[in-house]
Coordinates of C-alpha atoms in Angstrom, one line a residue:
X135 CA 33.9 -12.5 -0.3
X136 CA 31.8 -9.6 1.1
X137 CA 33.4 -6.2 1.3
X138 CA 30.7 -4.8 3.5
X139 CA 33.0 -5.0 6.5
X140 CA 35.9 -3.3 4.6
X141 CA 36.3 0.5 4.2
X142 CA 33.4 1.8 2.2
X143 CA 34.0 3.9 -0.9
X144 CA 31.7 5.9 -3.2
X145 CA 31.3 4.6 -6.8
X146 CA 31.1 7.4 -9.3
X147 CA 30.2 6.7 -13.0
X148 CA 30.8 9.7 -15.2
X149 CA 31.3 7.6 -18.3
X150 CA 28.8 7.2 -21.0
X151 CA 26.3 4.4 -20.4
X152 CA 24.8 2.1 -23.0
X153 CA 21.0 2.4 -22.4
X154 CA 19.8 0.3 -25.3
X155 CA 17.6 -1.8 -23.1
X156 CA 16.4 0.8 -20.6
X157 CA 12.7 1.3 -20.6
X158 CA 12.5 4.9 -19.4
X159 CA 8.8 4.8 -18.7
X160 CA 8.9 1.4 -16.9
X161 CA 6.2 -0.1 -19.0
X162 CA 4.9 2.7 -21.0
X163 CA 2.9 0.2 -23.0
X164 CA 1.6 -1.1 -19.6
X165 CA 0.2 2.3 -18.8
X166 CA -1.8 2.4 -22.1
X167 CA -3.1 -1.1 -21.7
X168 CA -3.6 -1.3 -18.0
X169 CA -0.9 -4.0 -17.6
X170 CA -0.4 -6.1 -14.5
X171 CA -0.8 -9.7 -15.4
X172 CA -2.5 -10.4 -12.2
X173 CA -2.9 -12.3 -9.8
X174 CA -3.3 -14.8 -7.1
X175 CA -3.6 -14.6 -3.3
X176 CA -3.2 -15.7 0.2
X177 CA -6.1 -18.0 -0.3
X178 CA -6.0 -21.2 -2.3
X179 CA -7.8 -20.7 -5.6
X180 CA -7.8 -23.5 -8.1
X181 CA -4.7 -23.6 -10.4
X182 CA -6.9 -23.0 -13.4
X183 CA -7.7 -19.6 -12.1
X184 CA -4.1 -18.4 -12.2
X185 CA -3.2 -16.3 -15.2
X186 CA -1.0 -17.8 -17.9
X187 CA -0.8 -15.0 -20.5
X188 CA 2.6 -13.4 -20.9
X189 CA 3.0 -9.8 -19.9
X190 CA 2.8 -7.5 -22.9
X191 CA 6.1 -6.6 -24.6
X192 CA 7.0 -3.0 -23.9
X193 CA 7.7 -0.6 -26.7
X194 CA 11.2 0.0 -27.7
X195 CA 13.2 2.6 -25.8
X196 CA 14.1 5.8 -27.6
X197 CA 17.8 6.1 -28.5
X198 CA 19.7 8.1 -25.9
X199 CA 20.6 11.6 -27.1
X200 CA 23.3 12.2 -24.5
X201 CA 25.4 10.2 -22.1
X202 CA 23.7 9.4 -18.8
X203 CA 25.3 11.0 -15.8
X204 CA 25.0 9.7 -12.2
X205 CA 22.6 11.8 -10.2
X206 CA 23.3 11.4 -6.4
X207 CA 21.7 14.8 -5.5
X208 CA 18.8 14.4 -3.0
X209 CA 20.0 11.0 -1.8
X210 CA 21.8 9.7 1.3
X211 CA 25.0 9.6 -0.8
X212 CA 25.2 13.3 -0.3
X213 CA 23.8 13.9 3.2
X214 CA 21.6 12.3 5.9
X215 CA 19.6 13.6 8.9
X216 CA 21.9 13.6 12.0
X217 CA 21.2 14.3 15.6
X218 CA 22.5 17.4 17.5
X219 CA 23.5 17.0 21.1
X220 CA 24.4 13.9 23.1
X221 CA 21.3 13.2 25.2
X222 CA 17.7 14.0 25.9
X223 CA 15.3 15.0 23.1
X224 CA 17.6 15.6 20.1
X225 CA 17.1 18.0 17.3
X226 CA 18.2 17.0 13.8
X227 CA 20.4 18.7 11.2
X228 CA 22.3 17.9 8.1
X229 CA 24.9 15.1 8.5
X230 CA 27.4 13.3 6.3
X231 CA 26.2 11.0 3.6
X232 CA 26.6 7.2 3.5
X233 CA 29.2 6.0 1.0
X234 CA 28.5 3.2 -1.5
X235 CA 29.9 -0.2 -0.5
X236 CA 30.8 -2.8 -3.2
X237 CA 29.7 -6.3 -2.2
X238 CA 31.3 -9.2 -3.9
X239 CA 29.6 -12.1 -2.0
X240 CA 28.2 -13.6 -5.3
X241 CA 30.7 -12.4 -7.9
X242 CA 34.0 -10.6 -8.2
X243 CA 34.1 -7.0 -9.5
X244 CA 36.0 -6.2 -12.7
X245 CA 37.6 -2.8 -12.5
X246 CA 36.6 -2.0 -16.1
X247 CA 32.9 -2.9 -15.8
X248 CA 31.8 0.8 -15.8
X249 CA 33.0 1.2 -19.3
X250 CA 30.8 -1.7 -20.7
X251 CA 27.8 -1.2 -18.5
X252 CA 24.2 -1.4 -19.9
X253 CA 21.3 -0.2 -17.8
X254 CA 18.5 -2.7 -17.5
X255 CA 16.2 -1.1 -15.0
X256 CA 16.0 1.9 -12.7
X257 CA 13.2 2.3 -10.1
X258 CA 12.2 3.2 -6.5
X259 CA 11.0 1.0 -3.7
X260 CA 8.8 2.4 -1.0
X261 CA 7.8 0.3 1.9
X262 CA 5.9 0.4 5.2
X263 CA 4.4 3.8 4.9
X264 CA 1.8 3.0 7.6
X265 CA -0.6 5.8 6.6
X266 CA -2.5 6.0 9.9
X267 CA -5.9 7.1 11.1
X268 CA -4.8 7.9 14.7
X269 CA -8.4 8.4 15.8
X270 CA -9.5 4.9 14.8
X271 CA -11.4 3.1 17.7
X272 CA -9.6 -0.2 17.1
X273 CA -6.0 1.1 17.5
X274 CA -3.9 -0.5 20.2
X275 CA -2.3 2.6 21.7
X276 CA -3.1 1.3 25.1
X277 CA -0.5 -1.4 24.8
X278 CA 2.1 1.3 25.3
X279 CA 1.8 0.9 29.1
X280 CA 3.3 -2.5 28.7
X281 CA 5.6 -1.8 25.7
X282 CA 6.7 1.9 25.1
X283 CA 7.2 1.4 21.3
X284 CA 3.7 0.1 20.9
X285 CA 2.6 3.7 20.2
X286 CA 4.6 6.2 18.1
X287 CA 4.4 10.0 18.9
X288 CA 4.9 10.8 15.2
X289 CA 1.9 8.7 13.9
X290 CA -0.5 11.7 13.4
X291 CA 1.9 13.0 10.7
X292 CA 2.2 9.9 8.6
X293 CA 0.4 11.4 5.6
X294 CA 2.7 14.5 5.7
X295 CA 5.7 12.2 5.7
X296 CA 4.5 10.2 2.7
X297 CA 3.7 13.3 0.7
X298 CA 7.2 14.7 1.4
X299 CA 8.7 11.4 0.2
X300 CA 6.7 11.6 -3.0
X301 CA 8.1 15.1 -3.5
X302 CA 11.6 13.8 -3.0
X303 CA 11.2 11.0 -5.5
X304 CA 9.8 13.5 -8.1
X305 CA 12.9 15.7 -7.6
X306 CA 15.4 13.0 -8.4
X307 CA 17.1 13.7 -11.7
X308 CA 17.8 10.0 -12.4
X309 CA 19.5 7.0 -11.0
X310 CA 22.1 7.9 -8.4
X311 CA 24.6 5.4 -9.8
X312 CA 23.8 5.4 -13.5
X313 CA 21.8 8.5 -14.3
X314 CA 19.2 6.4 -16.0
X315 CA 15.6 7.8 -15.7
X316 CA 13.5 6.3 -13.0
X317 CA 11.0 4.0 -14.7
X318 CA 8.5 3.3 -11.9
X319 CA 8.0 3.0 -8.1
X320 CA 6.7 0.0 -6.2
X321 CA 5.4 -0.2 -2.6
X322 CA 6.1 -3.4 -0.8
X323 CA 3.3 -3.4 1.7
X324 CA 1.9 -2.0 4.9
X325 CA 0.8 1.0 2.9
X326 CA -1.8 1.6 5.6
X327 CA -1.9 0.8 9.3
X328 CA -5.4 -0.4 10.4
X329 CA -6.9 -2.0 7.3
X330 CA -9.2 0.9 7.0
X331 CA -11.1 2.5 4.0
X332 CA -10.1 6.1 4.9
X333 CA -6.4 5.2 5.2
X334 CA -6.4 3.4 1.9
X335 CA -7.9 6.5 0.2
X336 CA -5.3 8.7 1.8
X337 CA -2.5 6.5 0.7
X338 CA -3.8 6.2 -2.9
X339 CA -4.3 10.0 -3.1
X340 CA -0.8 10.6 -1.8
X341 CA 0.7 8.3 -4.4
X342 CA -1.5 9.4 -7.3
X343 CA -2.0 13.1 -6.5
X344 CA -4.8 15.2 -5.0
X345 CA -6.2 16.7 -1.8
X346 CA -6.2 14.8 1.5
X347 CA -7.9 15.6 4.7
X348 CA -6.3 13.1 7.2
X349 CA -9.2 13.2 9.6
X350 CA -12.0 10.9 10.6
X351 CA -14.8 11.3 13.2
X352 CA -15.4 14.9 14.2
X353 CA -14.8 17.1 11.2
X354 CA -13.6 20.0 13.3
X355 CA -11.4 18.7 16.0
X356 CA -9.0 15.9 16.8
X357 CA -10.3 13.1 19.1
X358 CA -7.5 10.8 20.1
X359 CA -4.9 9.9 22.7
X360 CA -2.9 13.1 22.3
X361 CA -5.5 15.3 24.0
X362 CA -6.8 12.6 26.3
X363 CA -5.3 13.9 29.5
X364 CA -3.5 10.6 30.0
X365 CA 0.2 10.9 31.0
X366 CA 0.9 7.8 28.9
X367 CA 0.9 9.8 25.7
X368 CA 2.7 12.9 24.5
X369 CA 0.4 16.0 24.6
X370 CA 2.0 18.5 22.2
X371 CA -0.4 21.3 23.2
X372 CA -0.1 20.7 27.0
X373 CA -3.1 20.0 29.2
X374 CA -1.3 17.3 31.2
X375 CA 2.2 16.5 32.5
X376 CA 2.9 13.5 30.3
X377 CA 5.8 11.1 30.4
X378 CA 7.2 11.9 27.0
X379 CA 7.7 15.6 28.0
X380 CA 8.8 15.0 31.5
X381 CA 11.1 12.0 30.9
X382 CA 12.2 12.4 27.3
X383 CA 12.0 16.2 26.8
X384 CA 9.4 16.2 24.0
X385 CA 8.6 19.7 23.0
X386 CA 5.4 21.7 23.2
X387 CA 3.9 22.4 19.8
X388 CA 0.8 24.6 20.0
X389 CA -1.6 24.0 17.2
X390 CA -0.1 20.7 16.1
X391 CA -3.3 18.5 16.5
X392 CA -5.4 20.9 14.4
X393 CA -2.7 21.2 11.8
X394 CA -2.3 17.4 11.6
X395 CA -5.9 16.9 10.5
X396 CA -5.9 19.9 8.1
X397 CA -6.2 19.4 4.3
X398 CA -3.0 19.1 2.3
X399 CA -2.2 18.4 -1.3
X400 CA 0.0 15.7 -2.8
X401 CA 1.5 16.2 -6.2
X402 CA 1.4 12.4 -6.7
X403 CA 4.3 10.4 -8.2
X404 CA 5.4 11.6 -11.6
X405 CA 6.2 8.0 -12.6
X406 CA 4.1 4.8 -12.8
X407 CA 3.7 2.9 -9.6
X408 CA 2.8 -0.6 -8.5
X409 CA 1.3 -1.8 -5.2
X410 CA 2.1 -4.9 -3.1
X411 CA -0.1 -5.8 -0.1
X412 CA 1.2 -6.1 3.5
X413 CA -0.4 -7.6 6.7
X414 CA -1.5 -4.1 7.9
X415 CA -3.4 -3.6 4.6
X416 CA -5.2 -6.8 5.0
X417 CA -5.7 -7.5 8.8
X418 CA -7.0 -5.6 11.8
X419 CA -3.9 -4.0 13.4
X420 CA -1.8 -6.1 11.0
X421 CA -2.7 -9.3 13.0
X422 CA -6.4 -10.1 13.4
X423 CA -8.5 -11.7 10.7
X424 CA -12.1 -10.5 10.3
X425 CA -14.9 -10.7 12.8
X426 CA -18.1 -8.8 13.1
X427 CA -17.3 -7.5 16.6
X428 CA -14.0 -5.9 15.5
X429 CA -15.7 -4.5 12.3
X430 CA -18.5 -2.9 14.4
X431 CA -16.0 -1.5 16.8
X432 CA -14.1 0.1 14.0
X433 CA -17.0 2.3 12.8
X434 CA -18.5 2.8 16.2
X435 CA -18.4 5.4 19.0
X436 CA -16.4 3.6 21.7
X437 CA -12.6 3.6 22.1
X438 CA -10.3 2.1 24.7
X439 CA -7.5 4.5 25.6
X440 CA -5.6 2.8 28.5
X441 CA -4.9 -0.6 30.1
X442 CA -3.0 -1.6 33.3
X443 CA 0.7 -2.4 32.5
X444 CA 0.4 -6.1 33.1
X445 CA -2.6 -6.6 30.9
X446 CA -1.0 -4.5 28.1
X447 CA 2.3 -6.4 28.3
X448 CA 0.4 -9.8 28.2
X449 CA -1.6 -8.8 25.1
X450 CA 1.5 -7.4 23.4
X451 CA 3.3 -10.8 23.9
X452 CA 0.3 -12.6 22.5
X453 CA 0.4 -10.6 19.3
X454 CA 4.2 -10.9 18.9
X455 CA 4.0 -14.7 19.3
X456 CA 1.4 -14.9 16.5
X457 CA -1.4 -16.0 18.8
X458 CA -5.1 -15.2 19.0
X459 CA -5.3 -14.4 15.3
X460 CA -9.1 -14.6 15.2
X461 CA -9.3 -12.1 18.0
X462 CA -11.1 -14.1 20.7
X463 CA -8.8 -12.9 23.5
X464 CA -8.8 -9.3 22.1
X465 CA -12.6 -9.4 22.1
X466 CA -12.7 -10.6 25.7
X467 CA -10.2 -7.9 26.8
X468 CA -12.2 -5.1 25.1
X469 CA -15.5 -6.3 26.6
X470 CA -13.9 -6.6 30.1
X471 CA -12.8 -3.0 29.8
X472 CA -15.9 -1.6 28.1
X473 CA -16.6 0.7 31.0
X474 CA -13.2 2.3 30.6
X475 CA -14.0 3.2 26.9
X476 CA -14.6 6.8 25.9
X477 CA -17.1 8.2 23.4
X478 CA -15.8 9.2 20.0
X479 CA -17.5 10.4 16.9
X480 CA -18.4 7.3 14.8
X481 CA -17.4 7.2 11.1
X482 CA -18.2 4.6 8.4
X483 CA -15.0 5.5 6.6
X484 CA -13.1 3.6 9.2
X485 CA -14.6 0.3 8.1
X486 CA -12.2 -2.5 7.3
X487 CA -11.7 -3.6 3.7
X488 CA -12.0 -7.1 2.3
X489 CA -9.3 -8.3 -0.2
X490 CA -11.8 -7.6 -3.0
X491 CA -12.4 -4.1 -1.7
X492 CA -8.7 -3.3 -1.4
X493 CA -8.1 -4.3 -5.0
X494 CA -11.2 -2.3 -6.1
X495 CA -9.9 0.8 -4.5
X496 CA -6.7 0.6 -6.6
X497 CA -8.8 0.3 -9.7
X498 CA -10.8 3.4 -9.0
X499 CA -10.0 5.9 -11.9
X500 CA -9.6 8.7 -9.3
X501 CA -6.4 7.0 -8.2
X502 CA -4.9 6.1 -11.6
X503 CA -2.4 9.0 -11.6
X504 CA 0.5 8.2 -14.0
X505 CA -0.7 4.6 -14.1
X506 CA -0.9 1.8 -14.7
X507 CA -4.6 1.3 -14.1
X508 CA -5.0 -0.7 -10.9
X509 CA -1.3 -0.3 -10.1
X510 CA -0.8 -4.0 -10.7
X511 CA -4.3 -5.2 -9.8
X512 CA -6.8 -6.0 -12.5
X513 CA -10.6 -6.7 -12.8
X514 CA -9.7 -10.4 -12.5
X515 CA -8.1 -9.6 -9.1
X516 CA -11.3 -7.9 -8.1
X517 CA -13.5 -10.9 -9.0
X518 CA -11.3 -13.5 -7.4
X519 CA -9.8 -11.6 -4.5
X520 CA -6.3 -12.4 -5.6
X521 CA -3.4 -10.0 -5.0
X522 CA -0.3 -11.4 -6.7
X523 CA 0.7 -10.6 -10.3
X524 CA 3.6 -10.2 -12.7
X525 CA 4.4 -7.1 -14.8
X526 CA 6.9 -6.1 -17.4
X527 CA 9.6 -3.8 -16.2
X528 CA 11.7 -3.6 -19.3
X529 CA 12.8 -5.7 -22.3
X530 CA 14.4 -8.7 -20.6
X531 CA 13.3 -7.8 -17.0
X532 CA 10.1 -9.1 -15.3
X533 CA 8.7 -8.0 -12.0
X534 CA 6.7 -10.4 -9.8
X535 CA 4.6 -9.0 -6.9
X536 CA 3.6 -11.6 -4.2
X537 CA 1.0 -11.7 -1.5
X538 CA 2.6 -12.9 1.7
X539 CA -0.2 -12.0 4.1
X540 CA -2.0 -14.7 6.0
X541 CA -5.8 -14.7 5.3
X542 CA -6.3 -16.5 8.7
X543 CA -4.5 -13.7 10.6
X544 CA -1.0 -13.3 12.0
X545 CA 1.6 -10.6 11.3
X546 CA 4.1 -13.2 10.1
X547 CA 4.5 -14.1 6.4
X548 CA 2.5 -16.8 4.6
X549 CA 2.7 -18.4 1.2
X550 CA 0.0 -20.8 0.1
X551 CA 0.5 -23.8 -2.2
X552 CA -1.5 -22.3 -5.1
X553 CA 0.6 -19.2 -5.2
X554 CA 3.8 -21.2 -5.1
X555 CA 2.7 -23.2 -8.1
X556 CA 1.8 -20.1 -9.9
X557 CA 5.2 -18.6 -9.1
X558 CA 6.9 -21.8 -10.4
X559 CA 5.1 -21.4 -13.7
X560 CA 6.0 -17.7 -14.0
X561 CA 9.7 -18.3 -13.3
X562 CA 9.8 -21.2 -15.8
X563 CA 7.9 -19.3 -18.5
X564 CA 10.2 -16.3 -18.2
X565 CA 13.4 -18.2 -18.0
X566 CA 15.2 -15.8 -20.3
X567 CA 14.3 -12.8 -18.3
X568 CA 16.0 -11.3 -15.2
X569 CA 13.3 -11.5 -12.6
X570 CA 12.8 -9.1 -9.6
X571 CA 10.5 -10.5 -6.9
X572 CA 8.7 -8.2 -4.6
X573 CA 6.9 -9.0 -1.4
X574 CA 6.1 -7.5 2.0
X575 CA 7.7 -10.1 4.2
X576 CA 11.4 -11.0 4.1
X577 CA 12.6 -14.6 4.3
X578 CA 13.2 -14.4 8.0
X579 CA 9.5 -13.5 8.7
X580 CA 7.9 -16.2 6.7
X581 CA 6.4 -18.9 9.0
X582 CA 4.1 -20.6 6.5
X583 CA 5.6 -21.5 3.1
X584 CA 8.8 -19.6 3.7
X585 CA 11.2 -22.5 3.2
X586 CA 9.3 -23.6 0.1
X587 CA 9.5 -20.0 -1.3
X588 CA 13.2 -19.7 -0.6
X589 CA 13.9 -23.1 -2.2
X590 CA 11.8 -22.2 -5.3
X591 CA 13.6 -18.9 -5.8
X592 CA 16.9 -20.8 -5.4
X593 CA 16.0 -23.3 -8.2
X594 CA 15.5 -20.6 -10.8
X595 CA 18.7 -18.9 -12.0
X596 CA 16.8 -16.0 -13.6
X597 CA 15.8 -14.7 -10.1
X598 CA 18.1 -11.7 -9.6
X599 CA 16.7 -10.1 -6.4
X600 CA 14.0 -10.5 -3.8
X601 CA 13.0 -7.0 -2.6
X602 CA 10.8 -6.6 0.5
X603 CA 10.1 -4.7 3.8
X604 CA 8.1 -5.5 7.0
X605 CA 11.0 -5.6 9.4
X606 CA 11.4 -1.8 9.4
X607 CA 15.2 -2.2 9.0
X608 CA 17.8 -2.2 6.2
X609 CA 19.3 -5.6 5.5
X610 CA 20.9 -7.1 2.4
X611 CA 21.8 -10.8 2.2
X612 CA 23.1 -13.1 -0.5
X613 CA 21.1 -16.2 -1.3
X614 CA 23.0 -18.6 -3.7
X615 CA 22.7 -16.7 -6.9
X616 CA 20.4 -13.7 -6.0
X617 CA 20.3 -10.9 -3.4
X618 CA 17.6 -10.3 -0.8
X619 CA 17.1 -6.6 -0.3
X620 CA 15.1 -5.5 2.8
X621 CA 14.4 -1.8 3.2
X622 CA 13.5 0.2 6.3
X623 CA 10.1 1.8 6.8
X624 CA 8.8 5.3 6.3
X625 CA 7.1 5.4 9.7
X626 CA 10.0 4.5 12.0
X627 CA 13.5 6.0 12.1
X628 CA 15.4 6.3 9.7
X629 CA 12.3 6.8 7.3
X630 CA 13.8 5.8 4.0
X631 CA 12.9 4.7 0.4
X632 CA 15.4 3.0 -1.9
X633 CA 16.4 3.5 -5.5
X634 CA 17.5 0.3 -7.2
X635 CA 19.3 0.2 -10.5
X636 CA 20.1 -3.1 -12.4
X637 CA 22.9 -3.2 -14.9
X638 CA 24.6 -5.7 -17.2
X639 CA 28.3 -5.1 -16.8
X640 CA 29.3 -6.8 -20.1
X641 CA 31.7 -9.1 -18.4
X642 CA 29.4 -11.9 -17.3
X643 CA 28.3 -10.1 -14.2
X644 CA 25.3 -7.9 -13.2
X645 CA 25.2 -5.1 -10.6
X646 CA 22.3 -4.0 -8.4
X647 CA 22.9 -0.5 -7.1
X648 CA 20.9 0.4 -4.0
X649 CA 20.7 4.0 -2.8
X650 CA 18.6 5.1 0.2
X651 CA 16.5 8.2 0.0
X652 CA 15.1 10.5 2.7
X653 CA 12.0 12.7 2.3
X654 CA 12.2 16.3 1.0
X655 CA 11.4 17.7 4.5
X656 CA 14.0 20.1 6.0
X657 CA 16.4 18.4 8.3
X658 CA 15.9 20.9 11.1
X659 CA 12.3 20.9 12.4
X660 CA 10.8 24.3 13.4
X661 CA 8.1 23.9 16.1
X662 CA 6.5 27.0 14.8
X663 CA 6.2 25.8 11.3
X664 CA 2.9 23.9 10.9
X665 CA 3.0 23.8 7.1
X666 CA 2.9 20.4 5.4
X667 CA 6.7 20.6 4.9
X668 CA 7.2 21.7 8.5
X669 CA 5.1 18.8 9.8
X670 CA 7.0 16.3 7.6
X671 CA 10.2 17.6 9.2
X672 CA 8.7 17.2 12.7
X673 CA 7.6 13.7 11.7
X674 CA 11.2 12.7 11.1
X675 CA 12.4 14.3 14.3
X676 CA 9.8 12.7 16.4
X677 CA 10.6 9.3 14.9
X678 CA 14.2 9.7 15.8
X679 CA 13.3 10.5 19.5
X680 CA 10.4 8.0 19.9
X681 CA 10.9 5.9 23.1
X682 CA 12.0 2.4 22.2
X683 CA 13.3 3.3 18.7
X684 CA 16.4 1.5 17.5
X685 CA 19.3 3.1 15.6
X686 CA 20.1 -0.4 14.3
X687 CA 17.3 -0.2 11.9
X688 CA 19.4 1.9 9.5
X689 CA 21.6 -1.2 9.1
X690 CA 25.3 -1.5 8.5
X691 CA 27.1 0.3 5.6
X692 CA 26.7 -2.8 3.4
X693 CA 22.9 -2.8 4.0
X694 CA 22.4 0.8 2.7
X695 CA 24.1 2.3 -0.3
X696 CA 25.7 -0.6 -2.2
X697 CA 26.7 -2.1 -5.5
X698 CA 25.8 -5.8 -5.3
X699 CA 27.6 -8.0 -7.8
X700 CA 26.2 -11.2 -9.1
X701 CA 26.8 -13.6 -12.0
X702 CA 25.0 -13.1 -15.2
X703 CA 23.5 -16.0 -17.3

């Protein structure tokens, strides 16, 4: 029976933990060898092309020199961003933390389990960072006239938000529940927003470390909707009486647009990290597949800024219903409104990436950081354009990263027959391992191959968890013998990552501890602080106040900080 609806309580483990099987570097051998047993894709390659070699065996973990101590500092167990005031534009401050909820949907909790516990894995999930080039000519901001949430006032600060999240992850002293060192991080898709070369480079640099100038087009000034003079968009530096300031009380922030495109430096993650592809990484606007017209528009000098409300609402409905995936209606709309387009500075770095080019970007040595080389993708992926793979997490624990994007377009999830056959072989071949499956789309968003994927995972008792994103909300559901863990995004409120710790309780059960994490940015935004940290703080505050945002995306208590019990094997 689930206890998510019962009074929550915080689980504290100050007892010594047996870490014999913990791989503290999350595949230290993988870093040296460029592991990531790649690969397969949203396409339908022949079965013979799928990899069959087992992931390399990781090196033995060093013996612990001291008992592990839980490290909740810096997580939502301690504090969360909370609004001040009751209405209008609301500033944020420090609020109460979220307590940990024990869920027994799949197994009962033994009160003595903490004394016998062995840590199997400890890592961080990031998802839906949506690193965004807000000046890109193919963006759909104009849909806001028909749907307010189709444009986000915080989007120009997405790089600053991600860098601040990287800083937070680096500051964590260990697993919040077990104290075990964090072995790796994994992104579960929509790393970028527009399937754009510049965005991919910014994302890879933020994750691996280096300097980023989040600007395209004119190198000296911002060219986008926020200084367009159109009341439809928030103009932080004035110049027009826009709806966001007049109706919602958005602040004036002089100098914001120049600061948003100014160079900043990311320290990069201090732990290895892996990448999973999402629909926004692979498709125009996360929905449209290919097309020379859209590709030319991306790098060109013409951009549409506004549409009448009825046209915008109709186009928004078309996208939400999964229609026009080849972009015929979009092309017609853009051509019909070509005389309304404005001139912008063209930029080849806005070009869309093919699947092959997306994998190649990860393999660039400039973005290796702490490894592994390719962050899961290999030269084989580059040659065959395949973006699914398996990787060794620790002794007895395997990770599987899937590609659930649809190569024919559509923002919904897709799973082809060839990838399903490959996954069946991987799960069978690693029957003695605990398997953690990662994908962008959750089960409820899979329209092609979804029932087959759910059934496949249900047939294999070694599947421990299916971890994903896409919906921009926290949700945790039991499925037979495993848990599905869906985590909210970095771009929308409440802007979270999630630490996940897997333990063997020594009593025939396992526990998955999930702990949400906010960025390192100050809770209270200072409009006069245009430093990277100040902008990351404003990024969070704007997301909370964005018209159309939903507080339900944080989920219920049992969807956030949890201990998820399940039966061992």
